[in-house]
Tab-separated table of C-alpha atoms in Angstrom:
chain	number	residue	atom	x	y	z
A	365	MET	CA	92.135	133.856	59.541
A	366	THR	CA	93.648	131.850	62.398
A	367	ALA	CA	92.306	132.327	65.904
A	368	LEU	CA	94.651	132.028	68.889
A	369	THR	CA	93.372	130.127	71.916
A	370	SER	CA	94.910	130.753	75.344
A	371	PRO	CA	95.701	127.835	77.682
A	372	SER	CA	93.127	129.098	80.190
A	373	SER	CA	90.340	129.229	77.596
A	374	ALA	CA	91.308	125.775	76.329
A	375	ALA	CA	91.161	124.417	79.890
A	376	GLY	CA	87.779	126.057	80.391
A	377	ALA	CA	86.471	124.531	77.180
A	378	HIS	CA	87.670	121.127	78.353
A	379	ARG	CA	85.905	121.496	81.700
A	380	PHE	CA	82.649	122.445	80.010
A	381	GLY	CA	83.091	119.550	77.583
A	382	VAL	CA	83.472	117.113	80.475
A	383	LEU	CA	80.402	118.602	82.183
A	384	PHE	CA	78.239	118.436	79.055
A	385	VAL	CA	79.196	114.854	78.158
A	386	PHE	CA	78.774	113.640	81.729
A	387	ALA	CA	75.344	115.324	81.898
A	388	ALA	CA	74.438	113.545	78.655
A	389	GLY	CA	75.323	110.231	80.302
A	390	VAL	CA	73.089	111.123	83.260
A	391	LEU	CA	70.140	111.773	80.932
A	392	TRP	CA	70.793	108.571	78.971
A	393	SER	CA	70.888	106.614	82.232
A	394	THR	CA	67.162	107.255	82.765
A	395	VAL	CA	66.185	104.937	79.910
A	396	GLY	CA	65.747	101.981	82.282
A	397	LEU	CA	63.417	103.969	84.524
A	398	GLY	CA	61.372	105.119	81.538
A	399	ILE	CA	61.011	101.605	80.131
A	400	ARG	CA	60.007	100.246	83.567
A	401	MET	CA	57.110	102.730	83.506
A	402	ILE	CA	55.893	101.473	80.100
A	403	GLU	CA	52.881	99.158	80.435
A	404	ASP	CA	52.257	97.455	77.094
A	405	ALA	CA	54.415	98.867	74.270
A	406	VAL	CA	57.334	96.785	72.996
A	407	VAL	CA	60.810	98.019	72.203
A	408	TRP	CA	60.279	98.915	68.532
A	409	GLN	CA	57.106	100.845	69.314
A	410	ILE	CA	58.894	102.735	72.079
A	411	LEU	CA	61.777	103.549	69.745
A	412	LEU	CA	59.393	104.777	67.041
A	413	TYR	CA	57.618	107.300	69.274
A	414	ARG	CA	60.867	108.263	70.955
A	415	SER	CA	62.416	108.995	67.550
A	416	ILE	CA	59.407	111.060	66.426
A	417	SER	CA	59.530	113.338	69.477
A	418	MET	CA	63.322	113.589	69.344
A	419	THR	CA	63.242	114.653	65.690
A	420	LEU	CA	60.576	117.297	66.282
A	421	PHE	CA	62.473	118.599	69.316
A	422	LEU	CA	65.743	118.853	67.436
A	423	TYR	CA	64.061	120.574	64.501
A	424	VAL	CA	62.805	123.331	66.822
A	425	VAL	CA	66.170	123.627	68.597
A	426	ILE	CA	68.097	123.889	65.323
A	427	ARG	CA	65.682	126.479	63.912
A	428	LEU	CA	65.964	128.596	67.062
A	429	ARG	CA	69.755	128.373	67.205
A	430	SER	CA	70.555	128.909	63.546
A	431	GLY	CA	67.467	130.483	62.020
A	432	GLU	CA	67.470	128.001	59.142
A	433	SER	CA	66.173	124.552	58.332
A	434	PRO	CA	68.246	121.565	59.489
A	435	PHE	CA	67.881	120.146	55.988
A	436	ALA	CA	69.826	123.103	54.596
A	437	GLN	CA	72.577	122.469	57.132
A	438	ILE	CA	72.642	118.771	56.311
A	439	ARG	CA	73.133	119.528	52.616
A	440	ARG	CA	75.910	121.990	53.423
A	441	MET	CA	77.775	119.681	55.821
A	442	GLY	CA	77.725	116.689	53.502
A	443	VAL	CA	79.028	113.230	54.219
A	444	ALA	CA	80.107	113.658	57.877
A	445	SER	CA	76.530	114.397	58.943
A	446	VAL	CA	75.137	111.419	57.057
A	447	ILE	CA	77.772	109.058	58.509
A	448	ALA	CA	77.049	110.289	62.025
A	449	GLY	CA	73.291	109.879	61.551
A	450	LEU	CA	73.469	106.387	60.104
A	451	SER	CA	75.982	105.200	62.694
A	452	LEU	CA	73.735	106.393	65.511
A	453	VAL	CA	70.781	104.468	64.085
A	454	ALA	CA	73.011	101.387	63.936
A	455	ALA	CA	73.932	101.919	67.590
A	456	PHE	CA	70.264	102.167	68.621
A	457	SER	CA	68.994	99.234	66.563
A	458	GLY	CA	71.989	97.003	67.299
A	459	GLY	CA	71.591	97.653	71.016
A	460	ILE	CA	67.918	96.712	70.965
A	461	TYR	CA	68.506	93.578	68.890
A	462	SER	CA	71.367	92.412	71.080
A	463	ILE	CA	69.355	92.706	74.284
A	464	GLN	CA	66.593	90.687	72.643
A	465	HIS	CA	68.943	87.906	71.513
A	466	THR	CA	71.541	87.585	74.252
A	467	SER	CA	71.839	88.129	77.999
A	468	VAL	CA	71.771	91.733	79.214
A	469	ALA	CA	75.064	91.105	81.014
A	470	ASN	CA	76.773	89.976	77.820
A	471	ALA	CA	75.306	92.860	75.814
A	472	MET	CA	76.380	95.505	78.348
A	473	LEU	CA	79.897	94.156	78.512
A	474	LEU	CA	80.216	94.264	74.738
A	475	PHE	CA	78.736	97.782	74.610
A	476	ALA	CA	81.638	98.808	76.835
A	477	THR	CA	84.108	98.106	74.023
A	478	ALA	CA	82.996	101.391	72.373
A	479	PRO	CA	85.792	103.440	74.039
A	480	PHE	CA	88.400	101.087	72.589
A	481	MET	CA	86.841	101.312	69.137
A	482	ALA	CA	86.543	105.098	69.382
A	483	ALA	CA	90.153	105.427	70.479
A	484	VAL	CA	91.419	103.328	67.568
A	485	LEU	CA	89.163	105.106	65.057
A	486	GLY	CA	90.178	108.508	66.411
A	487	TRP	CA	93.836	107.605	66.050
A	488	ILE	CA	93.439	106.219	62.522
A	489	VAL	CA	90.988	108.720	61.056
A	490	LEU	CA	91.802	111.905	62.976
A	491	ARG	CA	95.431	111.236	63.985
A	492	GLU	CA	94.264	112.045	67.503
A	493	PRO	CA	96.629	110.906	70.290
A	494	VAL	CA	95.234	109.009	73.268
A	495	ARG	CA	96.765	109.762	76.664
A	496	ILE	CA	98.169	106.895	78.689
A	497	ALA	CA	95.892	107.951	81.562
A	498	THR	CA	92.880	107.537	79.277
A	499	TRP	CA	93.954	104.029	78.258
A	500	ILE	CA	94.352	103.123	81.947
A	501	ALA	CA	90.941	104.610	82.744
A	502	ILE	CA	89.334	102.621	79.926
A	503	ALA	CA	90.847	99.417	81.293
A	504	ILE	CA	89.597	100.255	84.797
A	505	ALA	CA	86.118	101.046	83.444
A	506	ILE	CA	85.928	97.736	81.601
A	507	GLY	CA	87.026	95.971	84.772
A	508	GLY	CA	84.265	97.731	86.696
A	509	ILE	CA	81.615	96.643	84.212
A	510	ALA	CA	82.978	93.093	84.364
A	511	ILE	CA	82.466	93.134	88.133
A	512	MET	CA	78.918	94.437	87.656
A	513	VAL	CA	77.916	91.506	85.447
A	514	ALA	CA	80.019	88.778	87.080
A	515	ASP	CA	77.149	87.409	89.178
A	516	LYS	CA	74.641	87.256	86.343
A	517	SER	CA	74.071	84.327	84.018
A	518	GLY	CA	72.205	83.683	80.811
A	519	SER	CA	72.509	82.168	77.407
A	520	VAL	CA	74.849	83.870	74.961
A	521	ALA	CA	73.731	83.868	71.320
A	522	LEU	CA	76.247	84.580	68.556
A	523	ASN	CA	73.910	86.904	66.636
A	524	GLY	CA	73.174	88.921	69.775
A	525	SER	CA	76.865	89.257	70.573
A	526	LEU	CA	77.644	90.406	67.051
A	527	ALA	CA	74.813	92.939	67.245
A	528	ALA	CA	76.177	94.298	70.531
A	529	LEU	CA	79.599	94.731	68.957
A	530	GLY	CA	77.913	96.413	65.981
A	531	SER	CA	76.129	98.788	68.363
A	532	ALA	CA	79.389	99.684	70.091
A	533	PHE	CA	81.042	100.243	66.725
A	534	GLY	CA	78.137	102.431	65.589
A	535	PHE	CA	78.456	104.657	68.621
A	536	ALA	CA	82.230	104.823	68.163
A	537	VAL	CA	81.770	105.933	64.542
A	538	PHE	CA	79.243	108.545	65.685
A	539	THR	CA	81.752	109.826	68.245
A	540	VAL	CA	84.563	110.125	65.725
A	541	SER	CA	82.237	111.662	63.125
A	542	LEU	CA	81.400	114.434	65.579
A	543	ARG	CA	85.101	115.126	66.015
A	544	TRP	CA	85.688	115.024	62.255
A	545	GLY	CA	82.959	117.581	61.594
A	546	ARG	CA	83.556	119.799	64.617
A	547	THR	CA	84.205	122.910	62.519
A	548	GLY	CA	80.558	122.767	61.392
A	549	GLU	CA	77.265	122.360	63.226
A	550	MET	CA	76.750	118.655	63.886
A	551	LEU	CA	73.346	118.796	65.588
A	552	PRO	CA	71.583	118.282	62.235
A	553	SER	CA	73.239	114.860	62.003
A	554	VAL	CA	71.438	113.868	65.190
A	555	PHE	CA	68.208	115.185	63.664
A	556	LEU	CA	68.968	113.108	60.582
A	557	SER	CA	69.504	110.017	62.731
A	558	GLY	CA	65.991	110.503	64.107
A	559	LEU	CA	64.553	110.520	60.591
A	560	PHE	CA	66.511	107.378	59.725
A	561	ALA	CA	65.307	105.710	62.947
A	562	ILE	CA	61.662	106.514	62.159
A	563	VAL	CA	61.997	104.799	58.783
A	564	VAL	CA	63.698	101.756	60.349
A	565	THR	CA	61.201	101.334	63.181
A	566	LEU	CA	58.196	101.797	60.878
A	567	ALA	CA	59.592	99.082	58.633
A	568	VAL	CA	60.169	96.740	61.573
A	569	CYS	CA	56.658	97.317	62.916
A	570	LYS	CA	55.177	96.791	59.451
A	571	PHE	CA	56.971	93.536	58.671
A	572	SER	CA	56.619	92.100	62.183
A	573	GLY	CA	52.908	92.886	62.434
A	574	LEU	CA	53.224	95.277	65.382
A	575	PRO	CA	50.514	97.965	65.596
A	576	ILE	CA	51.659	101.551	65.185
A	577	ALA	CA	49.154	102.903	67.724
A	578	ILE	CA	49.964	102.420	71.427
A	579	GLY	CA	48.337	103.464	74.702
A	580	ALA	CA	48.233	107.110	75.744
A	581	GLN	CA	50.456	106.565	78.793
A	582	ASP	CA	53.019	104.522	76.896
A	583	GLY	CA	53.046	107.069	74.071
A	584	ALA	CA	53.513	109.984	76.448
A	585	ILE	CA	56.386	108.294	78.274
A	586	SER	CA	58.059	107.257	75.021
A	587	MET	CA	57.818	110.748	73.537
A	588	GLY	CA	59.024	112.283	76.796
A	589	MET	CA	62.070	110.037	76.594
A	590	GLY	CA	62.674	111.278	73.060
A	591	VAL	CA	62.835	114.896	74.204
A	592	PHE	CA	64.577	114.649	77.570
A	593	GLN	CA	66.388	111.313	77.686
A	594	VAL	CA	67.632	111.150	74.080
A	595	GLY	CA	67.257	114.574	72.459
A	596	ALA	CA	68.639	116.737	75.242
A	597	GLY	CA	71.311	114.146	76.008
A	598	LEU	CA	72.542	114.055	72.425
A	599	ILE	CA	72.578	117.855	72.221
A	600	LEU	CA	74.796	118.016	75.309
A	601	TYR	CA	76.980	115.215	73.940
A	602	THR	CA	77.326	116.994	70.590
A	603	LEU	CA	78.285	120.292	72.224
A	604	GLY	CA	80.758	118.592	74.563
A	605	SER	CA	82.380	116.667	71.713
A	606	ARG	CA	83.896	119.862	70.323
A	607	SER	CA	86.528	120.068	73.057
A	608	LEU	CA	87.170	116.448	74.030
A	609	PRO	CA	89.127	113.636	72.332
A	610	ALA	CA	87.106	110.717	71.034
A	611	ALA	CA	88.304	108.278	73.713
A	612	GLU	CA	87.253	110.609	76.544
A	613	LEU	CA	83.824	111.117	74.978
A	614	ALA	CA	82.998	107.420	74.949
A	615	LEU	CA	84.435	106.883	78.431
A	616	LEU	CA	82.474	109.720	80.056
A	617	SER	CA	79.258	108.451	78.488
A	618	LEU	CA	79.712	105.267	80.562
A	619	ALA	CA	78.116	107.226	83.420
A	620	GLU	CA	74.934	105.809	81.896
A	621	VAL	CA	75.927	102.316	83.024
A	622	LEU	CA	76.651	103.471	86.574
A	623	LEU	CA	73.540	105.581	87.137
A	624	GLY	CA	70.986	103.402	85.336
A	625	PRO	CA	70.555	100.928	88.244
A	626	PHE	CA	70.536	103.808	90.736
A	627	TRP	CA	67.452	105.522	89.290
A	628	VAL	CA	65.298	102.363	89.320
A	629	TRP	CA	66.387	101.699	92.916
A	630	LEU	CA	65.642	105.276	94.008
A	631	PHE	CA	62.210	105.605	92.370
A	632	LEU	CA	60.983	102.018	92.039
A	633	GLY	CA	62.801	100.196	94.831
A	634	GLU	CA	64.586	97.848	92.418
A	635	THR	CA	67.675	96.747	94.325
A	636	ALA	CA	71.168	96.275	92.942
A	637	SER	CA	73.522	93.417	93.770
A	638	LEU	CA	76.800	93.836	95.638
A	639	ASN	CA	78.702	93.221	92.395
A	640	THR	CA	76.780	96.030	90.719
A	641	LEU	CA	77.607	98.443	93.546
A	642	LEU	CA	81.294	97.484	93.587
A	643	GLY	CA	81.632	97.609	89.812
A	644	GLY	CA	79.802	100.932	89.702
A	645	ALA	CA	82.232	102.391	92.220
A	646	VAL	CA	85.188	101.254	90.093
A	647	LEU	CA	83.569	102.774	87.026
A	648	LEU	CA	83.043	106.098	88.814
A	649	VAL	CA	86.716	106.148	89.811
A	650	ALA	CA	87.691	105.571	86.176
A	651	ILE	CA	85.456	108.387	84.920
A	652	ALA	CA	86.568	110.882	87.561
A	653	GLY	CA	90.218	109.878	87.323
A	654	ASN	CA	90.307	110.329	83.565
A	655	ALA	CA	88.560	113.697	83.731
A	656	LEU	CA	90.895	115.034	86.417
A	657	SER	CA	94.187	113.430	85.410
A	658	GLY	CA	97.027	115.569	84.115
A	659	LYS	CA	96.946	118.572	81.858
A	660	ARG	CA	94.989	118.253	78.671
A	661	ARG	CA	96.908	118.811	75.471
A	662	LYS	CA	95.135	120.566	72.634
A	663	PRO	CA	94.218	118.028	69.929
A	664	PRO	CA	95.677	118.494	66.461
A	665	PRO	CA	93.640	120.534	63.964
A	666	ILE	CA	91.101	118.629	61.901
A	667	THR	CA	90.340	119.442	58.285
A	668	ALA	CA	86.627	119.633	57.593
A	669	PRO	CA	85.315	117.538	54.682
């Protein structure tokens, strides 16, 4: 049976989608503050405990919402859920590796190519049109990030740059996978990504000789990040993805880049440079302009796998 959707309800769904995805970016932006509060744990240990708490949190949320195990939903949804989960792990691990092997400025700039990748993938895989206003907003956003990193310097390693591009591609694939599987419940794919991440981080800790046990404070902060910074953020992002094109999803999530420096300045007194403030302002204009520009056209129907 075909359901008819009125223009007003479609517009309302779009507004809620923008709100949810922007809120997800706000939650993601707290990662810098959380890591600044960590005393001794290294990145892979933080990611391990963050993934454990995120997976447990999502398991409870999925059980409460659907009344069934997420594993049953994963089996029913099939390949789209697995692709989304694996691509998100690639985004996490590639991002960590890139920051360890190249300058933060270079890594952040390459992360910002995700909207371009998502737009191209959405067009190829989903036949989803990209508005001219969105393309302009993406260009403005990239220009803003370029301003933010223009006064920073550091060595640029090829492997780190490739990992940053791989991270951006992983997040773009995750974005498009959510759109591809929107007729089903995609939250289990995020739960699945947590399981994949636990396996990956355990393997890294094992082969690199890192201890699994960490301090109580570091563990509490890491697990808190898994619930609030990652888990809740990804739930909001997943819900918002149902009513937004892939290019808008990736662009709105760039709020993370704008707000990240703000939180550490507000709570820890870590100041931002003039370039960061100017670039952040340009980025905010791009996000707001894209969200408010024109009338949104309903995307074409997508056939579930």
